[in-house]
GROMACS .gro file of C-alpha atoms in nm:
model
  141
    1MET     CA    1  -3.771   0.168  -1.122
    2ALA     CA    2  -3.388   0.191  -1.210
    3ILE     CA    3  -3.066   0.305  -1.012
    4LYS     CA    4  -2.829   0.516  -1.209
    5ALA     CA    5  -2.459   0.546  -1.082
    6LYS     CA    6  -2.262   0.779  -1.207
    7MET     CA    7  -1.851   0.678  -1.225
    8LEU     CA    8  -1.620   0.951  -1.054
    9GLY     CA    9  -1.267   0.907  -1.070
   10ARG     CA   10  -1.072   0.882  -0.729
   11GLU     CA   11  -0.952   1.316  -0.703
   12LYS     CA   12  -1.290   1.403  -0.756
   13ALA     CA   13  -1.483   1.204  -0.525
   14MET     CA   14  -1.178   1.221  -0.275
   15ARG     CA   15  -1.261   1.611  -0.295
   16LEU     CA   16  -1.673   1.589  -0.254
   17LEU     CA   17  -1.593   1.332   0.036
   18SER     CA   18  -1.378   1.614   0.182
   19GLY     CA   19  -1.593   1.855   0.152
   20ILE     CA   20  -1.864   1.713   0.321
   21VAL     CA   21  -1.621   1.476   0.564
   22PRO     CA   22  -1.291   1.692   0.632
   23GLU     CA   23  -1.150   1.448   0.841
   24ALA     CA   24  -1.198   1.160   0.588
   25GLU     CA   25  -0.909   1.178   0.464
   26LYS     CA   26  -0.654   1.243   0.736
   27GLU     CA   27  -0.830   0.903   0.882
   28LEU     CA   28  -0.796   0.736   0.534
   29ALA     CA   29  -0.412   0.837   0.527
   30LYS     CA   30  -0.357   0.700   0.831
   31ALA     CA   31  -0.508   0.390   0.741
   32GLN     CA   32  -0.321   0.348   0.434
   33MET     CA   33   0.023   0.415   0.635
   34GLU     CA   34  -0.077   0.145   0.884
   35GLY     CA   35  -0.179  -0.117   0.592
   36ALA     CA   36   0.161  -0.038   0.416
   37GLN     CA   37   0.365  -0.088   0.798
   38GLN     CA   38   0.136  -0.444   0.817
   39VAL     CA   39   0.235  -0.557   0.491
   40ALA     CA   40   0.599  -0.469   0.545
   41ASN     CA   41   0.583  -0.653   0.903
   42LYS     CA   42   0.479  -0.985   0.722
   43ILE     CA   43   0.694  -0.969   0.404
   44LYS     CA   44   1.014  -0.938   0.670
   45PRO     CA   45   0.994  -1.283   0.814
   46ARG     CA   46   0.924  -1.457   0.442
   47ALA     CA   47   1.192  -1.284   0.345
   48PRO     CA   48   1.512  -1.519   0.168
   49GLY     CA   49   1.813  -1.386   0.225
   50PRO     CA   50   2.166  -1.427   0.385
   51ARG     CA   51   2.211  -1.405   0.760
   52THR     CA   52   2.312  -1.079   0.826
   53GLY     CA   53   1.948  -0.971   0.767
   54ALA     CA   54   2.024  -0.651   0.568
   55TYR     CA   55   1.768  -0.717   0.290
   56GLN     CA   56   1.525  -0.729   0.595
   57ALA     CA   57   1.592  -0.487   0.734
   58SER     CA   58   1.539  -0.279   0.392
   59ILE     CA   59   1.166  -0.406   0.367
   60GLN     CA   60   0.999  -0.110   0.473
   61ALA     CA   61   0.653   0.094   0.435
   62ALA     CA   62   0.638   0.468   0.355
   63ARG     CA   63   0.481   0.719   0.153
   64LEU     CA   64   0.585   0.751  -0.258
   65ALA     CA   65   0.608   1.139  -0.226
   66ASP     CA   66   0.894   1.037   0.069
   67ARG     CA   67   1.066   0.876  -0.212
   68PRO     CA   68   0.999   1.048  -0.494
   69LYS     CA   69   1.339   0.876  -0.649
   70GLU     CA   70   1.247   0.473  -0.599
   71ARG     CA   71   0.944   0.261  -0.694
   72ALA     CA   72   0.733   0.069  -0.461
   73LEU     CA   73   0.755  -0.319  -0.449
   74GLY     CA   74   0.596  -0.440  -0.763
   75GLY     CA   75   0.676  -0.142  -0.959
   76GLY     CA   76   0.307  -0.074  -1.033
   77ALA     CA   77   0.259   0.260  -0.804
   78SER     CA   78   0.512   0.512  -0.865
   79ASN     CA   79   0.502   0.886  -0.758
   80SER     CA   80   0.457   1.031  -1.092
   81ASN     CA   81   0.202   0.815  -1.179
   82THR     CA   82  -0.062   0.859  -0.889
   83LYS     CA   83  -0.316   1.159  -0.827
   84ASP     CA   84  -0.327   1.025  -0.440
   85PRO     CA   85  -0.075   1.245  -0.205
   86ASN     CA   86  -0.134   1.013   0.064
   87ALA     CA   87  -0.011   0.673  -0.179
   88THR     CA   88   0.169   0.460   0.095
   89GLY     CA   89   0.420   0.134  -0.077
   90VAL     CA   90   0.656  -0.107   0.062
   91PHE     CA   91   1.012  -0.034  -0.035
   92ALA     CA   92   1.279  -0.284  -0.041
   93ASP     CA   93   1.652  -0.347  -0.128
   94TYR     CA   94   1.675  -0.397  -0.554
   95ILE     CA   95   1.710  -0.772  -0.497
   96TRP     CA   96   1.373  -0.788  -0.408
   97ARG     CA   97   1.292  -0.855  -0.835
   98PHE     CA   98   1.588  -1.163  -0.811
   99LEU     CA   99   1.443  -1.320  -0.465
  100GLU     CA  100   1.066  -1.298  -0.562
  101PHE     CA  101   1.077  -1.414  -0.913
  102GLY     CA  102   1.432  -1.581  -0.901
  103THR     CA  103   1.720  -1.611  -1.202
  104VAL     CA  104   1.875  -1.809  -1.462
  105LYS     CA  105   2.107  -1.921  -1.129
  106MET     CA  106   1.893  -1.871  -0.847
  107ALA     CA  107   1.567  -2.042  -0.783
  108LYS     CA  108   1.254  -1.831  -0.738
  109ARG     CA  109   1.153  -1.750  -0.380
  110PRO     CA  110   0.792  -1.560  -0.378
  111HIS     CA  111   0.741  -1.344  -0.072
  112ILE     CA  112   0.613  -1.037  -0.127
  113PHE     CA  113   0.352  -1.082  -0.386
  114PRO     CA  114   0.191  -1.465  -0.184
  115THR     CA  115   0.192  -1.151   0.130
  116TRP     CA  116   0.018  -0.943  -0.054
  117ARG     CA  117  -0.245  -1.136  -0.198
  118GLN     CA  118  -0.303  -1.249   0.193
  119GLU     CA  119  -0.350  -0.924   0.343
  120ARG     CA  120  -0.476  -0.760   0.074
  121LYS     CA  121  -0.867  -0.789   0.168
  122ARG     CA  122  -0.743  -0.667   0.574
  123VAL     CA  123  -0.617  -0.399   0.455
  124ARG     CA  124  -0.883  -0.313   0.191
  125SER     CA  125  -1.133  -0.334   0.503
  126LYS     CA  126  -0.942  -0.087   0.730
  127MET     CA  127  -0.899   0.209   0.420
  128ALA     CA  128  -1.304   0.127   0.432
  129ALA     CA  129  -1.332   0.141   0.802
  130ALA     CA  130  -1.157   0.421   0.834
  131VAL     CA  131  -1.360   0.633   0.593
  132ARG     CA  132  -1.695   0.519   0.750
  133LYS     CA  133  -1.525   0.638   1.105
  134ALA     CA  134  -1.485   1.018   0.975
  135VAL     CA  135  -1.831   0.948   0.773
  136ASN     CA  136  -2.014   0.846   1.116
  137LYS     CA  137  -1.806   1.078   1.341
  138ALA     CA  138  -1.913   1.362   1.143
  139LYS     CA  139  -2.268   1.250   1.097
  140SER     CA  140  -2.294   1.218   1.524
  141LYS     CA  141  -2.178   1.635   1.534
   0.00000   0.00000   0.00000
């Protein structure tokens, strides 16, 4: 017997999950923010820059909806192209690009993407655990 699976979009899957487990989206949003803060906190000490610490202080986690005019680090996620109202990102001063990738006069000093690659599995696991926790809580009621 073959198992059939149907792929749903994120929006439809979350709508179905919220109908069954109303707390799932809240738990997921909380885990997303915690994950973004965790990544930002790991990037800060690795960030190169002047001794003033202004660049390091600019590295912060936030919801994309709270910063509609800014782009998250990496530029892959912006408020205009995500359907997730709780999407989070890490933000920093515009010089992050020059530090991360270098310029003609300055050598690259990668600190963002290596940190993200290192933390990505933990963040995703934390998000999956949050949804599992909400589902298990709903099942026990």
